[in-house]
């Protein structure tokens, strides 16, 4: 009958995507809602909105929660999470300002989560030196964790500090027991290097990543490494990229989001391989399935930039609860549009 623990349990269940458990708890709480305080009501509203795929409503409820209890780190944690989902990176930075420094070292999970949210937000805002400084702090606090090397490497790539980047990757490779996944770091950083004009280095790192992943597959250690696709894409190994994407399609339910994205990857690859008719056919399939954003990716790689902008706009306004802030400036799916003024204006990259 004490509702505060039930609220926390529901939040934990949603975070772990145990939605049946969360629904039972939320139903229990809602039946007693008249007993909730203002704080508890907003807490419940944020959980319901997050569960129902309404991130903007969840974020607004979290803002109200912080108004009531401005210094409660759990509330800031939730607000930053919802803001992160919406690409509201400036709000993440403002929400988490000074919080990590005040958390005891024993709060391992919150320190890790909020630290990674903050360093990624700095990066997306173009505050690369701040991102790098925090990433290095996190790498020392959580030694051997691949994610921390990823953030440090991406910041170094953005800054163009290639010698230090090589040292960071070497440090990852030297972590005992292979705890740091160097192949993943190499694949991820190749995208960031491409975005910042370091194509030769990007291709070199991508090829190293592909070699490492393929050796793992041959050794039976990995059946389907997701980041192999990253490496193949950055290395522009289009035939291999198309084949891996077809294999990916076979793993997903037809018509699902993952299936449609994998289909768009085949379309992008065939566009680069010069098979325009096949790429156009794939684009038509995506439009028929209302996968407008993914059809936009294929159109962009066919050089049809106006069509790409139109399709992406239709997808964002009709399909997604997220706004244009969700698009990443280093995403190679968007590469043909990076410098296209109508696209930059649409997504707000020139603000």
Coordinates of C-alpha atoms in Angstrom, one line a residue:
X1 CA 0.0 0.0 0.0
X2 CA 3.0 2.3 0.1
X3 CA 3.0 3.8 -3.4
X4 CA 6.5 5.4 -3.6
X5 CA 8.2 2.0 -3.7
X6 CA 5.7 0.8 -6.3
X7 CA 6.5 3.8 -8.5
X8 CA 10.3 3.1 -8.2
X9 CA 9.7 -0.5 -9.1
X10 CA 7.6 0.5 -12.1
X11 CA 10.3 2.8 -13.3
X12 CA 12.9 0.1 -12.9
X13 CA 10.7 -2.4 -14.8
X14 CA 10.2 0.1 -17.7
X15 CA 13.9 0.8 -17.8
X16 CA 14.6 -2.9 -18.2
X17 CA 11.7 -3.2 -20.7
X18 CA 9.7 -5.6 -18.5
X19 CA 6.5 -3.9 -19.7
X20 CA 4.1 -6.6 -18.4
X21 CA 5.5 -6.2 -14.9
X22 CA 5.4 -2.4 -15.3
X23 CA 1.7 -2.4 -16.5
X24 CA 0.7 -4.4 -13.4
X25 CA 2.4 -2.0 -11.1
X26 CA 1.0 1.1 -12.9
X27 CA -2.5 -0.3 -12.8
X28 CA -2.1 -0.9 -9.0
X29 CA -0.9 2.7 -8.5
X30 CA -3.5 4.3 -10.8
X31 CA -6.3 2.7 -8.8
X32 CA -5.0 4.6 -5.8
X33 CA -4.1 7.7 -7.6
X34 CA -6.2 10.0 -5.3
X35 CA -3.7 9.2 -2.6
X36 CA -0.7 10.4 -4.6
X37 CA 1.2 13.6 -3.9
X38 CA 1.8 16.1 -6.7
X39 CA 5.3 14.7 -7.0
X40 CA 4.1 11.1 -7.3
X41 CA 1.4 12.1 -9.9
X42 CA 4.0 13.6 -12.2
X43 CA 6.3 10.6 -11.6
X44 CA 3.5 8.3 -12.7
X45 CA 2.7 10.5 -15.7
X46 CA 6.3 10.4 -16.8
X47 CA 6.4 6.6 -16.5
X48 CA 3.1 6.1 -18.4
X49 CA 4.2 8.5 -21.2
X50 CA 7.6 6.8 -21.6
X51 CA 5.9 3.3 -21.7
X52 CA 3.4 4.6 -24.3
X53 CA 6.1 6.0 -26.6
X54 CA 5.3 9.6 -25.9
X55 CA 8.8 11.0 -25.1
X56 CA 7.8 14.7 -25.2
X57 CA 5.1 14.1 -22.6
X58 CA 7.5 12.1 -20.4
X59 CA 10.0 15.0 -20.6
X60 CA 7.5 17.6 -19.7
X61 CA 6.4 15.6 -16.6
X62 CA 10.1 15.2 -15.7
X63 CA 10.5 19.0 -15.9
X64 CA 7.6 19.4 -13.5
X65 CA 9.2 16.9 -11.2
X66 CA 12.5 18.8 -11.1
X67 CA 10.5 22.0 -10.3
X68 CA 9.2 20.3 -7.2
X69 CA 12.4 18.6 -6.1
X70 CA 15.2 20.5 -7.9
X71 CA 18.1 18.7 -6.3
X72 CA 16.9 15.1 -6.5
X73 CA 19.3 13.2 -8.7
X74 CA 16.9 10.5 -9.6
X75 CA 14.6 13.2 -11.2
X76 CA 17.5 14.7 -13.1
X77 CA 18.5 11.3 -14.2
X78 CA 15.0 10.7 -15.7
X79 CA 14.8 14.2 -17.2
X80 CA 18.2 13.7 -18.9
X81 CA 17.1 10.3 -20.2
X82 CA 14.0 11.7 -21.8
X83 CA 15.8 14.8 -23.2
X84 CA 18.4 12.5 -24.6
X85 CA 15.8 10.4 -26.4
X86 CA 14.5 13.6 -28.1
X87 CA 17.9 14.9 -29.0
X88 CA 17.6 17.8 -26.6
X89 CA 21.3 17.9 -25.9
X90 CA 21.5 21.4 -24.4
X91 CA 18.8 20.4 -21.9
X92 CA 20.8 17.3 -21.0
X93 CA 23.8 19.4 -20.2
X94 CA 21.8 21.9 -18.2
X95 CA 20.0 19.1 -16.3
X96 CA 23.2 17.2 -15.3
X97 CA 25.4 20.3 -14.5
X98 CA 27.3 19.5 -11.3
X99 CA 25.3 16.3 -10.6
X100 CA 28.0 13.8 -11.3
X101 CA 30.5 15.6 -9.1
X102 CA 28.1 15.4 -6.1
X103 CA 27.3 11.7 -6.5
X104 CA 29.4 9.3 -4.3
X105 CA 31.7 6.9 -6.1
X106 CA 29.5 4.0 -4.8
X107 CA 26.7 5.2 -7.1
X108 CA 28.3 3.3 -10.0
X109 CA 25.4 2.9 -12.4
X110 CA 24.0 6.5 -12.2
X111 CA 27.6 7.9 -12.5
X112 CA 28.1 5.7 -15.6
X113 CA 24.8 6.5 -17.2
X114 CA 24.8 10.2 -16.6
X115 CA 28.4 10.5 -17.5
X116 CA 27.8 8.9 -20.9
X117 CA 24.7 11.0 -21.5
X118 CA 26.7 14.2 -20.7
X119 CA 29.8 13.4 -22.8
X120 CA 27.6 12.4 -25.8
X121 CA 25.6 15.6 -25.4
X122 CA 28.8 17.7 -25.4
X123 CA 29.8 15.9 -28.6
X124 CA 26.5 16.4 -30.4
X125 CA 26.7 20.1 -29.5
X126 CA 30.1 20.4 -31.0
X127 CA 31.8 20.9 -27.6
X128 CA 34.4 18.3 -28.4
X129 CA 37.1 19.3 -25.9
X130 CA 34.6 19.1 -23.0
X131 CA 33.4 15.7 -24.4
X132 CA 37.0 14.5 -24.5
X133 CA 37.8 15.6 -21.0
X134 CA 34.7 13.9 -19.5
X135 CA 35.3 10.7 -21.6
X136 CA 38.8 10.4 -20.3
X137 CA 37.6 10.8 -16.7
X138 CA 35.0 8.1 -17.3
X139 CA 37.6 5.8 -18.9
X140 CA 39.8 6.0 -15.8
X141 CA 36.7 5.5 -13.5
X142 CA 35.5 2.5 -15.6
X143 CA 38.7 1.0 -16.9
X144 CA 38.3 -1.4 -19.8
X145 CA 34.7 -0.5 -20.7
X146 CA 34.4 -0.2 -24.5
X147 CA 31.8 2.6 -24.4
X148 CA 34.3 4.9 -22.7
X149 CA 36.9 4.3 -25.4
X150 CA 34.2 5.0 -28.0
X151 CA 33.4 8.4 -26.6
X152 CA 37.1 9.4 -26.2
X153 CA 37.9 8.2 -29.7
X154 CA 34.9 10.0 -31.3
X155 CA 35.9 13.3 -29.7
X156 CA 39.5 12.9 -30.8
X157 CA 38.3 12.2 -34.4
X158 CA 36.2 15.3 -34.3
X159 CA 39.1 17.4 -33.1
X160 CA 41.4 15.8 -35.7
X161 CA 43.9 14.7 -33.1
X162 CA 44.9 11.6 -35.0
X163 CA 48.1 10.8 -33.1
X164 CA 46.2 10.8 -29.8
X165 CA 43.4 8.8 -31.4
X166 CA 45.9 6.1 -32.4
X167 CA 47.2 6.0 -28.8
X168 CA 43.6 5.6 -27.5
X169 CA 42.9 2.7 -29.8
X170 CA 46.2 1.1 -28.9
X171 CA 45.2 1.4 -25.2
X172 CA 41.9 -0.3 -26.0
X173 CA 43.7 -3.1 -27.8
X174 CA 46.0 -3.5 -24.8
X175 CA 43.3 -4.0 -22.2
X176 CA 43.9 -7.4 -20.6
X177 CA 41.5 -10.2 -21.7
X178 CA 40.2 -8.3 -24.7
X179 CA 37.7 -6.6 -22.4
X180 CA 37.7 -3.5 -24.6
X181 CA 36.2 -4.3 -28.0
X182 CA 38.8 -2.7 -30.4
X183 CA 37.0 -3.8 -33.5
X184 CA 33.9 -1.9 -32.4
X185 CA 35.9 1.2 -31.5
X186 CA 37.6 1.1 -34.9
X187 CA 34.3 0.7 -36.7
X188 CA 32.6 3.5 -34.8
X189 CA 35.4 6.0 -35.1
X190 CA 35.7 5.4 -38.8
X191 CA 32.2 7.1 -39.2
X192 CA 33.3 10.1 -37.1
X193 CA 36.5 10.4 -39.1
X194 CA 34.6 10.4 -42.4
X195 CA 32.2 13.1 -41.1
X196 CA 35.2 15.3 -40.2
X197 CA 37.0 14.9 -43.5
X198 CA 39.6 12.3 -42.5
X199 CA 38.7 9.8 -45.2
X200 CA 42.0 8.1 -45.5
X201 CA 42.3 7.4 -41.8
X202 CA 38.6 6.4 -41.7
X203 CA 39.1 3.8 -44.4
X204 CA 42.2 2.5 -42.7
X205 CA 40.5 2.0 -39.4
X206 CA 37.4 0.6 -41.0
X207 CA 39.4 -2.1 -42.9
X208 CA 41.1 -3.0 -39.6
X209 CA 37.7 -3.4 -38.0
X210 CA 36.4 -5.6 -40.8
X211 CA 39.5 -7.8 -40.5
X212 CA 39.1 -8.2 -36.8
X213 CA 35.4 -9.0 -37.1
X214 CA 35.9 -11.5 -39.9
X215 CA 38.6 -13.3 -37.8
X216 CA 36.1 -13.7 -35.0
X217 CA 33.5 -15.1 -37.3
X218 CA 35.9 -17.6 -38.7
X219 CA 36.9 -18.6 -35.2
X220 CA 33.3 -19.1 -34.3
X221 CA 33.2 -16.4 -31.7
X222 CA 30.6 -14.2 -33.3
X223 CA 27.7 -15.3 -35.5
X224 CA 26.5 -11.8 -36.5
X225 CA 28.5 -8.8 -35.4
X226 CA 26.4 -5.7 -35.8
X227 CA 29.4 -3.4 -36.0
X228 CA 30.8 -5.3 -39.0
X229 CA 28.3 -3.4 -41.0
X230 CA 29.7 -0.2 -39.7
X231 CA 33.2 -1.2 -40.9
X232 CA 32.0 -2.4 -44.3
X233 CA 30.1 0.8 -44.8
X234 CA 33.0 3.2 -43.9
X235 CA 35.4 1.1 -46.0
X236 CA 32.9 1.4 -48.9
X237 CA 33.0 -2.4 -49.5
X238 CA 29.5 -2.2 -51.1
X239 CA 29.0 -5.8 -52.3
X240 CA 29.9 -7.2 -48.8
X241 CA 27.7 -4.5 -47.2
X242 CA 24.7 -5.4 -49.4
X243 CA 25.2 -9.1 -48.6
X244 CA 25.4 -8.6 -44.9
X245 CA 22.3 -6.4 -45.0
X246 CA 20.4 -9.1 -46.8
X247 CA 21.4 -11.6 -44.1
X248 CA 20.2 -9.1 -41.6
X249 CA 16.8 -8.8 -43.3
X250 CA 16.4 -12.6 -42.9
X251 CA 16.7 -12.2 -39.2
X252 CA 13.8 -9.8 -38.8
X253 CA 10.1 -9.9 -39.2
X254 CA 9.1 -8.6 -42.6
X255 CA 7.8 -5.1 -42.4
X256 CA 9.4 -4.4 -39.0
X257 CA 11.6 -1.3 -38.5
X258 CA 14.8 -3.3 -38.4
X259 CA 13.8 -5.1 -41.6
X260 CA 13.0 -1.9 -43.4
X261 CA 16.3 -0.3 -42.3
X262 CA 18.2 -3.3 -43.5
X263 CA 16.4 -3.1 -46.8
X264 CA 17.4 0.5 -47.1
X265 CA 21.1 -0.5 -46.5
X266 CA 20.8 -2.9 -49.5
X267 CA 19.3 0.0 -51.5
X268 CA 22.1 2.4 -50.6
X269 CA 24.7 -0.3 -51.5
X270 CA 23.1 -1.1 -54.9
X271 CA 23.0 2.7 -55.6
X272 CA 26.8 2.9 -55.1
X273 CA 27.3 -0.3 -57.2
X274 CA 25.6 1.4 -60.1
X275 CA 22.4 -0.7 -60.2
X276 CA 20.0 2.3 -60.3
X277 CA 17.0 0.2 -61.3
X278 CA 17.4 -2.1 -58.3
X279 CA 17.9 0.8 -55.9
X280 CA 14.7 2.5 -57.3
X281 CA 12.8 -0.7 -56.8
X282 CA 13.9 -0.9 -53.2
X283 CA 13.0 2.7 -52.7
X284 CA 9.5 1.9 -54.1
X285 CA 9.1 -1.0 -51.7
X286 CA 10.1 1.2 -48.7
X287 CA 7.6 3.9 -49.8
X288 CA 4.9 1.2 -50.1
X289 CA 5.7 0.0 -46.5
X290 CA 5.6 3.7 -45.4
X291 CA 9.3 3.6 -44.5
X292 CA 9.7 7.1 -45.7
X293 CA 12.9 8.0 -43.8
X294 CA 14.6 4.9 -45.1
X295 CA 13.4 5.6 -48.6
X296 CA 15.0 9.0 -48.1
X297 CA 18.3 7.4 -47.4
X298 CA 18.2 5.5 -50.7
X299 CA 17.1 8.6 -52.6
X300 CA 20.0 10.5 -51.2
X301 CA 22.5 7.9 -52.2
X302 CA 21.0 7.9 -55.7
X303 CA 21.7 11.6 -55.8
X304 CA 18.0 12.6 -55.6
X305 CA 18.5 15.1 -52.8
X306 CA 15.2 16.9 -53.2
X307 CA 13.3 13.6 -53.1
X308 CA 15.3 12.5 -50.1
X309 CA 14.4 15.7 -48.2
X310 CA 10.8 15.2 -49.0
X311 CA 10.7 11.6 -47.9
X312 CA 12.5 12.2 -44.7
X313 CA 10.2 15.1 -43.9
X314 CA 7.2 12.9 -44.5
X315 CA 8.6 10.2 -42.3
X316 CA 9.5 12.4 -39.4
X317 CA 6.1 14.1 -39.4
X318 CA 4.0 11.0 -39.9
X319 CA 5.8 8.1 -38.2
X320 CA 8.1 9.3 -35.5
X321 CA 7.5 10.8 -32.0
X322 CA 11.0 12.3 -32.4
X323 CA 12.1 15.4 -34.1
X324 CA 14.9 16.3 -36.5
X325 CA 17.3 16.6 -33.5
X326 CA 17.5 12.8 -33.6
X327 CA 19.6 12.9 -36.8
X328 CA 23.3 12.6 -36.1
X329 CA 25.8 14.8 -38.0
X330 CA 28.2 11.8 -38.4
X331 CA 25.6 9.3 -39.7
X332 CA 26.8 8.0 -43.0
X333 CA 23.3 7.1 -44.1
X334 CA 22.8 10.9 -44.4
X335 CA 26.2 11.6 -46.0
X336 CA 25.0 12.9 -49.3
X337 CA 22.8 15.4 -47.4
X338 CA 25.4 16.7 -45.0
X339 CA 26.2 19.8 -47.0
X340 CA 22.8 20.2 -48.8
X341 CA 21.3 23.5 -47.7
X342 CA 17.6 22.5 -47.8
X343 CA 18.3 19.4 -45.6
X344 CA 20.5 21.4 -43.2
X345 CA 17.8 24.0 -42.8
X346 CA 15.1 21.3 -42.3
X347 CA 17.0 19.6 -39.5
X348 CA 18.3 22.8 -37.9
X349 CA 22.0 22.2 -38.4
X350 CA 22.6 25.8 -39.4
X351 CA 21.1 27.3 -36.3

